[in-house]
Amino acid sequence: MTLHFSDASASARLPVSSRLEAYAATAPFDRPTLVIDLDRVEAQFRALRAGLGRADIHYAVKANPHPAIIERLVQLGAHFDAASRGEIELCLSQGARPEHVSFGNTIKRASDIAFAHNAGIGLFAADAAEELEKIAENAPGARVYIRLIVETSSADWPLTRKFGCDRSMALELLDRATELGLRPVGFSFHVGSQTRRAEMWTPVLDKLSGIWAAAQEAGHDLQLLNIGGGFPAFYGEAIDAPTDYAAAVVAMVEERFPGVPHLMAEPGRGMVAEAGVIACEVMLTSRKSDRDMHRWVYLSIGRFSGLAETEGEAIRYEFVTPHDGEATGPCILAGPSCDSADVLYEKRPMNLPLALKSGDRVLIRGTGAYTSTYSSVCFNGFPPLDVEVI
Amino acid sequence: MTLHFSDASASARLPVSSRLEAYAATAPFDRPTLVIDLDRVEAQFRALRAGLGRADIHYAVKANPHPAIIERLVQLGAHFDAASRGEIELCLSQGARPEHVSFGNTIKRASDIAFAHNAGIGLFAADAAEELEKIAENAPGARVYIRLIVETSSADWPLTRKFGCDRSMALELLDRATELGLRPVGFSFHVGSQTRRAEMWTPVLDKLSGIWAAAQEAGHDLQLLNIGGGFPAFYGEAIDAPTDYAAAVVAMVEERFPGVPHLMAEPGRGMVAEAGVIACEVMLTSRKSDRDMHRWVYLSIGRFSGLAETEGEAIRYEFVTPHDGEATGPCILAGPSCDSADVLYEKRPMNLPLALKSGDRVLIRGTGAYTSTYSSVCFNGFPPLDVEVI
């Protein structure tokens, strides 16, 4: 579907391809606004569940913690992975049962662990002895899984280095957990956010596959393998369809980890990114000199007001403008703040219509994940990204 | 002054060197908190004013828009540079007179220009024809200055590329402003934030110095040179003292721009950074394997909760810990979120005490500028940086 509007105003001439985009193209907004279509979230949940089969879906709340998304996912039977006390409180407030919430951040405040334990949360992640000690003290007897480091990611936004421990330390930590009176139940890993093709999981899974058997040989009665996230969103480059992708990943996991009693997965971006569109506007177009090869296009949203994942030009969004179909040229795309780090795409300039001008409304596709929560409270006096749900 | 507290708790053992640090070391905080000493802001204002002489000080509100800072600076006779409607409203609400507020962002929303004009703001920045057209339409007859591009910055956080135009375009824009019924009054430039030594201004000033005479020859009756910011804060590397620095800069400017009727300067970081200290805590210390050469130290604050300027390890803060003076070792310092981009210092690891552990309170010096406003609304469910004023 491509809807064109007869209204002559610039924003109404935006070529849109869905109910979500039609709303974002025409509704009045006083500032950059993320519009979320809850039915798209639901459809994506159903598609992922169809592929994930017996694996429990723990939605990675950090991708988008809008209460309406959590509420809808609770209704659909989703479980949740929380990164902090704030996210746990959110899930519980929207009706999630505590036994369906995992506390998956490996870096937890002691008092937040105690809060989670008292709220009935019983499953925690760890990748270090000090973390296990905090959990043992503040959530005695809890189930813990050990996060493994992944050093061979093909993801667009890799999660290597900061999280996880190597194989021999992971086995030591299982022992340490037992000594501390915790219940070590298994392992987790993360292939990296936005891993576009299921086949990209292969080297990671191959590398990790022996550890389950090694842990069992060491006497640990493991129950759970948490395969993390990595489920991709469409940003213009081809990705596998969600059901096919999820099914292929689970098949590869089952092959390399035969007989694992429980599987869990933590889609975040793959659940909500495509359900969101940001409406913003062009603030200014300019050249720096008469000899300048590139235009600059400044938007009303930038790296500090929602588009943090453009850092290093890692995530490359699709833009919809009222002049699409007209002549285009390369431009450097930047945000509205007085910070020169607030540039979205420069090394690989964007091709955008030459007719773009101040005041034009622009839609940014695939922005349902990792946008609203990265937005700063008021950098340069600009209010944070607004969010509307349809 | 170095105060040591007899209280045995870890936070109370922090070695502190000021009233500000003593408060930050001992007050109870439930989350990472920036503490600002208003008297330090006042002292810095007085020191800068002593050096800046006849140049008007327009505090760059974006550096820290806490209302108490604005209120104190209004009392002291400061003027203000605002980046947005939000910052203009803030300044006026704290008693600033509109004729003392400039709207210095070169990327302004048309409706915000109209708001500023109606509020009595009469001085605007521009670096492009389209911006002048917006100003002419929404603030007819306003005074405008043209921002010049600076391509030879020695700053730690340069502001090249994104802002300003070259010399010949600047002269064209003066003409264009006149055609549009605006009053072109002069030029601005910015040497780049955190330019540590006054002598680093020399190449920038040399490059720009001819343009004033060229504009006068072209028939423009210029009044104003806005020398921007760049005034440094102490982060551990030597900088010039504020009065000496400001006086040296003004002397260099007077020499290269003789007879300029009005000078203005826009210190932001140099006004408030040293007046703030962040109190946070260690969340976890770990190694990724038994062979790991580096510890990881995870703090309760990271790049998305206030320390955005550690991007690319550009700004390197000083840390105060309860184990200072004991044996140290290199560590990778990271934030608490589940985002692996949330790493503060890795390429140049920090040397921190080996005894650091989860729960230790840590102070981060020189954090009064560009911290609270960069903080995200709730990334990973962590609340934004709190701010307290003493």
PDB file of N, CA, C and O in Angstrom, chain B residues 66-123:
ATOM      1  N   HIS B  66      20.878  24.210  35.241  1.00  0.00           N
ATOM      2  CA  HIS B  66      20.176  24.145  36.524  1.00  0.00           C
ATOM      3  C   HIS B  66      19.669  25.543  36.883  1.00  0.00           C
ATOM      4  O   HIS B  66      20.431  26.520  36.852  1.00  0.00           O
ATOM      5  N   PRO B  67      18.390  25.656  37.258  1.00  0.00           N
ATOM      6  CA  PRO B  67      17.825  26.992  37.540  1.00  0.00           C
ATOM      7  C   PRO B  67      18.614  27.772  38.582  1.00  0.00           C
ATOM      8  O   PRO B  67      18.734  29.003  38.471  1.00  0.00           O
ATOM      9  N   ALA B  68      19.172  27.092  39.567  1.00  0.00           N
ATOM     10  CA  ALA B  68      19.906  27.816  40.612  1.00  0.00           C
ATOM     11  C   ALA B  68      21.180  28.451  40.050  1.00  0.00           C
ATOM     12  O   ALA B  68      21.607  29.514  40.523  1.00  0.00           O
ATOM     13  N   ILE B  69      21.782  27.817  39.060  1.00  0.00           N
ATOM     14  CA  ILE B  69      22.968  28.419  38.420  1.00  0.00           C
ATOM     15  C   ILE B  69      22.556  29.664  37.645  1.00  0.00           C
ATOM     16  O   ILE B  69      23.207  30.717  37.732  1.00  0.00           O
ATOM     17  N   ILE B  70      21.473  29.557  36.883  1.00  0.00           N
ATOM     18  CA  ILE B  70      21.007  30.704  36.104  1.00  0.00           C
ATOM     19  C   ILE B  70      20.658  31.861  37.042  1.00  0.00           C
ATOM     20  O   ILE B  70      21.045  33.007  36.811  1.00  0.00           O
ATOM     21  N   GLU B  71      19.959  31.536  38.109  1.00  0.00           N
ATOM     22  CA  GLU B  71      19.541  32.576  39.061  1.00  0.00           C
ATOM     23  C   GLU B  71      20.761  33.303  39.650  1.00  0.00           C
ATOM     24  O   GLU B  71      20.803  34.539  39.714  1.00  0.00           O
ATOM     25  N   ARG B  72      21.767  32.532  40.062  1.00  0.00           N
ATOM     26  CA  ARG B  72      22.957  33.148  40.640  1.00  0.00           C
ATOM     27  C   ARG B  72      23.664  34.035  39.613  1.00  0.00           C
ATOM     28  O   ARG B  72      24.106  35.146  39.918  1.00  0.00           O
ATOM     29  N   LEU B  73      23.747  33.541  38.380  1.00  0.00           N
ATOM     30  CA  LEU B  73      24.448  34.317  37.344  1.00  0.00           C
ATOM     31  C   LEU B  73      23.660  35.576  36.966  1.00  0.00           C
ATOM     32  O   LEU B  73      24.253  36.609  36.653  1.00  0.00           O
ATOM     33  N   VAL B  74      22.342  35.500  37.002  1.00  0.00           N
ATOM     34  CA  VAL B  74      21.539  36.710  36.781  1.00  0.00           C
ATOM     35  C   VAL B  74      21.894  37.754  37.840  1.00  0.00           C
ATOM     36  O   VAL B  74      22.126  38.931  37.537  1.00  0.00           O
ATOM     37  N   GLN B  75      21.964  37.298  39.100  1.00  0.00           N
ATOM     38  CA  GLN B  75      22.294  38.219  40.197  1.00  0.00           C
ATOM     39  C   GLN B  75      23.659  38.872  39.988  1.00  0.00           C
ATOM     40  O   GLN B  75      23.884  40.018  40.375  1.00  0.00           O
ATOM     41  N   LEU B  76      24.572  38.128  39.363  1.00  0.00           N
ATOM     42  CA  LEU B  76      25.930  38.628  39.177  1.00  0.00           C
ATOM     43  C   LEU B  76      26.066  39.503  37.933  1.00  0.00           C
ATOM     44  O   LEU B  76      27.147  40.035  37.664  1.00  0.00           O
ATOM     45  N   GLY B  77      24.989  39.596  37.150  1.00  0.00           N
ATOM     46  CA  GLY B  77      25.036  40.449  35.970  1.00  0.00           C
ATOM     47  C   GLY B  77      25.456  39.742  34.699  1.00  0.00           C
ATOM     48  O   GLY B  77      25.773  40.392  33.696  1.00  0.00           O
ATOM     49  N   ALA B  78      25.437  38.419  34.700  1.00  0.00           N
ATOM     50  CA  ALA B  78      25.793  37.685  33.482  1.00  0.00           C
ATOM     51  C   ALA B  78      24.694  37.833  32.435  1.00  0.00           C
ATOM     52  O   ALA B  78      23.524  38.087  32.761  1.00  0.00           O
ATOM     53  N   HIS B  79      25.084  37.666  31.179  1.00  0.00           N
ATOM     54  CA  HIS B  79      24.138  37.506  30.080  1.00  0.00           C
ATOM     55  C   HIS B  79      24.147  36.022  29.705  1.00  0.00           C
ATOM     56  O   HIS B  79      24.928  35.239  30.252  1.00  0.00           O
ATOM     57  N   PHE B  80      23.293  35.653  28.760  1.00  0.00           N
ATOM     58  CA  PHE B  80      23.108  34.228  28.499  1.00  0.00           C
ATOM     59  C   PHE B  80      23.045  33.931  27.009  1.00  0.00           C
ATOM     60  O   PHE B  80      22.481  34.715  26.237  1.00  0.00           O
ATOM     61  N   ASP B  81      23.608  32.788  26.634  1.00  0.00           N
ATOM     62  CA  ASP B  81      23.436  32.284  25.282  1.00  0.00           C
ATOM     63  C   ASP B  81      22.571  31.032  25.338  1.00  0.00           C
ATOM     64  O   ASP B  81      22.913  30.062  26.030  1.00  0.00           O
ATOM     65  N   ALA B  82      21.462  31.052  24.605  1.00  0.00           N
ATOM     66  CA  ALA B  82      20.499  29.947  24.628  1.00  0.00           C
ATOM     67  C   ALA B  82      20.547  29.178  23.315  1.00  0.00           C
ATOM     68  O   ALA B  82      20.771  29.750  22.249  1.00  0.00           O
ATOM     69  N   ALA B  83      20.321  27.865  23.419  1.00  0.00           N
ATOM     70  CA  ALA B  83      20.365  26.996  22.237  1.00  0.00           C
ATOM     71  C   ALA B  83      18.985  26.615  21.736  1.00  0.00           C
ATOM     72  O   ALA B  83      18.860  25.985  20.693  1.00  0.00           O
ATOM     73  N   SER B  84      17.947  26.976  22.482  1.00  0.00           N
ATOM     74  CA  SER B  84      16.603  26.512  22.144  1.00  0.00           C
ATOM     75  C   SER B  84      15.572  27.346  22.891  1.00  0.00           C
ATOM     76  O   SER B  84      15.910  28.091  23.814  1.00  0.00           O
ATOM     77  N   ARG B  85      14.325  27.161  22.516  1.00  0.00           N
ATOM     78  CA  ARG B  85      13.226  27.815  23.230  1.00  0.00           C
ATOM     79  C   ARG B  85      13.247  27.442  24.710  1.00  0.00           C
ATOM     80  O   ARG B  85      13.034  28.288  25.578  1.00  0.00           O
ATOM     81  N   GLY B  86      13.504  26.160  24.990  1.00  0.00           N
ATOM     82  CA  GLY B  86      13.521  25.715  26.383  1.00  0.00           C
ATOM     83  C   GLY B  86      14.521  26.506  27.220  1.00  0.00           C
ATOM     84  O   GLY B  86      14.230  26.897  28.355  1.00  0.00           O
ATOM     85  N   GLU B  87      15.692  26.756  26.676  1.00  0.00           N
ATOM     86  CA  GLU B  87      16.707  27.497  27.428  1.00  0.00           C
ATOM     87  C   GLU B  87      16.336  28.978  27.558  1.00  0.00           C
ATOM     88  O   GLU B  87      16.667  29.609  28.562  1.00  0.00           O
ATOM     89  N   ILE B  88      15.676  29.521  26.551  1.00  0.00           N
ATOM     90  CA  ILE B  88      15.224  30.917  26.659  1.00  0.00           C
ATOM     91  C   ILE B  88      14.194  31.046  27.781  1.00  0.00           C
ATOM     92  O   ILE B  88      14.278  31.939  28.638  1.00  0.00           O
ATOM     93  N   GLU B  89      13.231  30.136  27.787  1.00  0.00           N
ATOM     94  CA  GLU B  89      12.197  30.169  28.833  1.00  0.00           C
ATOM     95  C   GLU B  89      12.828  30.058  30.213  1.00  0.00           C
ATOM     96  O   GLU B  89      12.431  30.750  31.155  1.00  0.00           O
ATOM     97  N   LEU B  90      13.821  29.181  30.318  1.00  0.00           N
ATOM     98  CA  LEU B  90      14.521  29.014  31.594  1.00  0.00           C
ATOM     99  C   LEU B  90      15.163  30.321  32.044  1.00  0.00           C
ATOM    100  O   LEU B  90      15.009  30.754  33.196  1.00  0.00           O
ATOM    101  N   CYS B  91      15.913  30.961  31.152  1.00  0.00           N
ATOM    102  CA  CYS B  91      16.617  32.193  31.530  1.00  0.00           C
ATOM    103  C   CYS B  91      15.620  33.270  31.967  1.00  0.00           C
ATOM    104  O   CYS B  91      15.821  33.937  32.990  1.00  0.00           O
ATOM    105  N   LEU B  92      14.554  33.429  31.199  1.00  0.00           N
ATOM    106  CA  LEU B  92      13.572  34.463  31.542  1.00  0.00           C
ATOM    107  C   LEU B  92      12.903  34.139  32.872  1.00  0.00           C
ATOM    108  O   LEU B  92      12.659  35.029  33.691  1.00  0.00           O
ATOM    109  N   SER B  93      12.651  32.838  33.112  1.00  0.00           N
ATOM    110  CA  SER B  93      11.987  32.460  34.367  1.00  0.00           C
ATOM    111  C   SER B  93      12.874  32.739  35.577  1.00  0.00           C
ATOM    112  O   SER B  93      12.363  32.893  36.688  1.00  0.00           O
ATOM    113  N   GLN B  94      14.174  32.809  35.378  1.00  0.00           N
ATOM    114  CA  GLN B  94      15.092  33.082  36.488  1.00  0.00           C
ATOM    115  C   GLN B  94      15.465  34.561  36.552  1.00  0.00           C
ATOM    116  O   GLN B  94      16.398  34.939  37.275  1.00  0.00           O
ATOM    117  N   GLY B  95      14.793  35.375  35.783  1.00  0.00           N
ATOM    118  CA  GLY B  95      14.977  36.818  35.944  1.00  0.00           C
ATOM    119  C   GLY B  95      15.887  37.476  34.932  1.00  0.00           C
ATOM    120  O   GLY B  95      16.159  38.684  35.038  1.00  0.00           O
ATOM    121  N   ALA B  96      16.394  36.714  33.940  1.00  0.00           N
ATOM    122  CA  ALA B  96      17.244  37.356  32.926  1.00  0.00           C
ATOM    123  C   ALA B  96      16.387  38.293  32.074  1.00  0.00           C
ATOM    124  O   ALA B  96      15.234  37.990  31.770  1.00  0.00           O
ATOM    125  N   ARG B  97      16.942  39.441  31.694  1.00  0.00           N
ATOM    126  CA  ARG B  97      16.221  40.357  30.807  1.00  0.00           C
ATOM    127  C   ARG B  97      16.416  39.873  29.366  1.00  0.00           C
ATOM    128  O   ARG B  97      17.517  39.444  28.988  1.00  0.00           O
ATOM    129  N   PRO B  98      15.360  39.941  28.548  1.00  0.00           N
ATOM    130  CA  PRO B  98      15.471  39.391  27.185  1.00  0.00           C
ATOM    131  C   PRO B  98      16.597  40.021  26.380  1.00  0.00           C
ATOM    132  O   PRO B  98      17.217  39.332  25.554  1.00  0.00           O
ATOM    133  N   GLU B  99      16.895  41.291  26.619  1.00  0.00           N
ATOM    134  CA  GLU B  99      17.988  41.914  25.850  1.00  0.00           C
ATOM    135  C   GLU B  99      19.352  41.382  26.276  1.00  0.00           C
ATOM    136  O   GLU B  99      20.357  41.698  25.638  1.00  0.00           O
ATOM    137  N   HIS B 100      19.384  40.593  27.314  1.00  0.00           N
ATOM    138  CA  HIS B 100      20.639  39.971  27.750  1.00  0.00           C
ATOM    139  C   HIS B 100      20.751  38.511  27.309  1.00  0.00           C
ATOM    140  O   HIS B 100      21.667  37.800  27.739  1.00  0.00           O
ATOM    141  N   VAL B 101      19.806  38.051  26.499  1.00  0.00           N
ATOM    142  CA  VAL B 101      19.817  36.659  26.042  1.00  0.00           C
ATOM    143  C   VAL B 101      20.004  36.636  24.532  1.00  0.00           C
ATOM    144  O   VAL B 101      19.273  37.315  23.802  1.00  0.00           O
ATOM    145  N   SER B 102      21.006  35.875  24.079  1.00  0.00           N
ATOM    146  CA  SER B 102      21.192  35.675  22.637  1.00  0.00           C
ATOM    147  C   SER B 102      20.742  34.257  22.279  1.00  0.00           C
ATOM    148  O   SER B 102      20.791  33.348  23.102  1.00  0.00           O
ATOM    149  N   PHE B 103      20.302  34.109  21.037  1.00  0.00           N
ATOM    150  CA  PHE B 103      19.836  32.799  20.561  1.00  0.00           C
ATOM    151  C   PHE B 103      20.916  32.308  19.594  1.00  0.00           C
ATOM    152  O   PHE B 103      20.885  32.579  18.406  1.00  0.00           O
ATOM    153  N   GLY B 104      21.897  31.578  20.152  1.00  0.00           N
ATOM    154  CA  GLY B 104      23.135  31.338  19.432  1.00  0.00           C
ATOM    155  C   GLY B 104      23.215  30.046  18.640  1.00  0.00           C
ATOM    156  O   GLY B 104      24.225  29.798  17.986  1.00  0.00           O
ATOM    157  N   ASN B 105      22.180  29.208  18.716  1.00  0.00           N
ATOM    158  CA  ASN B 105      22.190  27.991  17.899  1.00  0.00           C
ATOM    159  C   ASN B 105      21.961  28.402  16.446  1.00  0.00           C
ATOM    160  O   ASN B 105      21.039  29.153  16.142  1.00  0.00           O
ATOM    161  N   THR B 106      22.801  27.909  15.535  1.00  0.00           N
ATOM    162  CA  THR B 106      22.625  28.251  14.121  1.00  0.00           C
ATOM    163  C   THR B 106      21.524  27.413  13.472  1.00  0.00           C
ATOM    164  O   THR B 106      21.230  27.587  12.297  1.00  0.00           O
ATOM    165  N   ILE B 107      20.943  26.492  14.252  1.00  0.00           N
ATOM    166  CA  ILE B 107      19.927  25.568  13.726  1.00  0.00           C
ATOM    167  C   ILE B 107      18.668  25.759  14.569  1.00  0.00           C
ATOM    168  O   ILE B 107      18.499  25.107  15.593  1.00  0.00           O
ATOM    169  N   LYS B 108      17.819  26.677  14.147  1.00  0.00           N
ATOM    170  CA  LYS B 108      16.674  27.031  14.975  1.00  0.00           C
ATOM    171  C   LYS B 108      15.369  26.675  14.276  1.00  0.00           C
ATOM    172  O   LYS B 108      15.238  26.815  13.057  1.00  0.00           O
ATOM    173  N   ARG B 109      14.415  26.264  15.071  1.00  0.00           N
ATOM    174  CA  ARG B 109      13.092  25.994  14.538  1.00  0.00           C
ATOM    175  C   ARG B 109      12.402  27.338  14.293  1.00  0.00           C
ATOM    176  O   ARG B 109      12.507  28.251  15.124  1.00  0.00           O
ATOM    177  N   ALA B 110      11.682  27.454  13.190  1.00  0.00           N
ATOM    178  CA  ALA B 110      11.036  28.720  12.857  1.00  0.00           C
ATOM    179  C   ALA B 110      10.139  29.196  13.998  1.00  0.00           C
ATOM    180  O   ALA B 110      10.166  30.370  14.388  1.00  0.00           O
ATOM    181  N   SER B 111       9.357  28.274  14.565  1.00  0.00           N
ATOM    182  CA  SER B 111       8.432  28.689  15.627  1.00  0.00           C
ATOM    183  C   SER B 111       9.189  29.116  16.881  1.00  0.00           C
ATOM    184  O   SER B 111       8.683  29.940  17.661  1.00  0.00           O
ATOM    185  N   ASP B 112      10.381  28.590  17.099  1.00  0.00           N
ATOM    186  CA  ASP B 112      11.184  29.011  18.257  1.00  0.00           C
ATOM    187  C   ASP B 112      11.772  30.407  18.033  1.00  0.00           C
ATOM    188  O   ASP B 112      11.919  31.184  18.984  1.00  0.00           O
ATOM    189  N   ILE B 113      12.107  30.723  16.788  1.00  0.00           N
ATOM    190  CA  ILE B 113      12.565  32.087  16.483  1.00  0.00           C
ATOM    191  C   ILE B 113      11.435  33.079  16.768  1.00  0.00           C
ATOM    192  O   ILE B 113      11.644  34.126  17.393  1.00  0.00           O
ATOM    193  N   ALA B 114      10.239  32.723  16.329  1.00  0.00           N
ATOM    194  CA  ALA B 114       9.085  33.611  16.566  1.00  0.00           C
ATOM    195  C   ALA B 114       8.843  33.770  18.062  1.00  0.00           C
ATOM    196  O   ALA B 114       8.580  34.878  18.551  1.00  0.00           O
ATOM    197  N   PHE B 115       8.945  32.674  18.789  1.00  0.00           N
ATOM    198  CA  PHE B 115       8.773  32.755  20.241  1.00  0.00           C
ATOM    199  C   PHE B 115       9.796  33.714  20.845  1.00  0.00           C
ATOM    200  O   PHE B 115       9.465  34.580  21.660  1.00  0.00           O
ATOM    201  N   ALA B 116      11.058  33.543  20.442  1.00  0.00           N
ATOM    202  CA  ALA B 116      12.129  34.382  20.995  1.00  0.00           C
ATOM    203  C   ALA B 116      11.876  35.857  20.668  1.00  0.00           C
ATOM    204  O   ALA B 116      12.005  36.734  21.544  1.00  0.00           O
ATOM    205  N   HIS B 117      11.521  36.116  19.434  1.00  0.00           N
ATOM    206  CA  HIS B 117      11.253  37.488  19.006  1.00  0.00           C
ATOM    207  C   HIS B 117      10.137  38.100  19.850  1.00  0.00           C
ATOM    208  O   HIS B 117      10.264  39.231  20.353  1.00  0.00           O
ATOM    209  N   ASN B 118       9.070  37.366  20.039  1.00  0.00           N
ATOM    210  CA  ASN B 118       7.946  37.884  20.825  1.00  0.00           C
ATOM    211  C   ASN B 118       8.309  38.066  22.291  1.00  0.00           C
ATOM    212  O   ASN B 118       7.723  38.894  22.986  1.00  0.00           O
ATOM    213  N   ALA B 119       9.300  37.294  22.751  1.00  0.00           N
ATOM    214  CA  ALA B 119       9.739  37.424  24.147  1.00  0.00           C
ATOM    215  C   ALA B 119      10.737  38.570  24.319  1.00  0.00           C
ATOM    216  O   ALA B 119      11.160  38.860  25.432  1.00  0.00           O
ATOM    217  N   GLY B 120      11.128  39.202  23.217  1.00  0.00           N
ATOM    218  CA  GLY B 120      12.038  40.340  23.322  1.00  0.00           C
ATOM    219  C   GLY B 120      13.491  40.034  23.037  1.00  0.00           C
ATOM    220  O   GLY B 120      14.359  40.906  23.189  1.00  0.00           O
ATOM    221  N   ILE B 121      13.777  38.805  22.615  1.00  0.00           N
ATOM    222  CA  ILE B 121      15.161  38.451  22.247  1.00  0.00           C
ATOM    223  C   ILE B 121      15.455  39.085  20.889  1.00  0.00           C
ATOM    224  O   ILE B 121      14.663  38.933  19.947  1.00  0.00           O
ATOM    225  N   GLY B 122      16.608  39.752  20.770  1.00  0.00           N
ATOM    226  CA  GLY B 122      16.871  40.476  19.536  1.00  0.00           C
ATOM    227  C   GLY B 122      18.154  40.116  18.823  1.00  0.00           C
ATOM    228  O   GLY B 122      18.491  40.732  17.811  1.00  0.00           O
ATOM    229  N   LEU B 123      18.886  39.114  19.315  1.00  0.00           N
ATOM    230  CA  LEU B 123      20.191  38.774  18.734  1.00  0.00           C
ATOM    231  C   LEU B 123      20.248  37.284  18.403  1.00  0.00           C
ATOM    232  O   LEU B 123      20.081  36.440  19.290  1.00  0.00           O
TER     233      LEU B 123
END
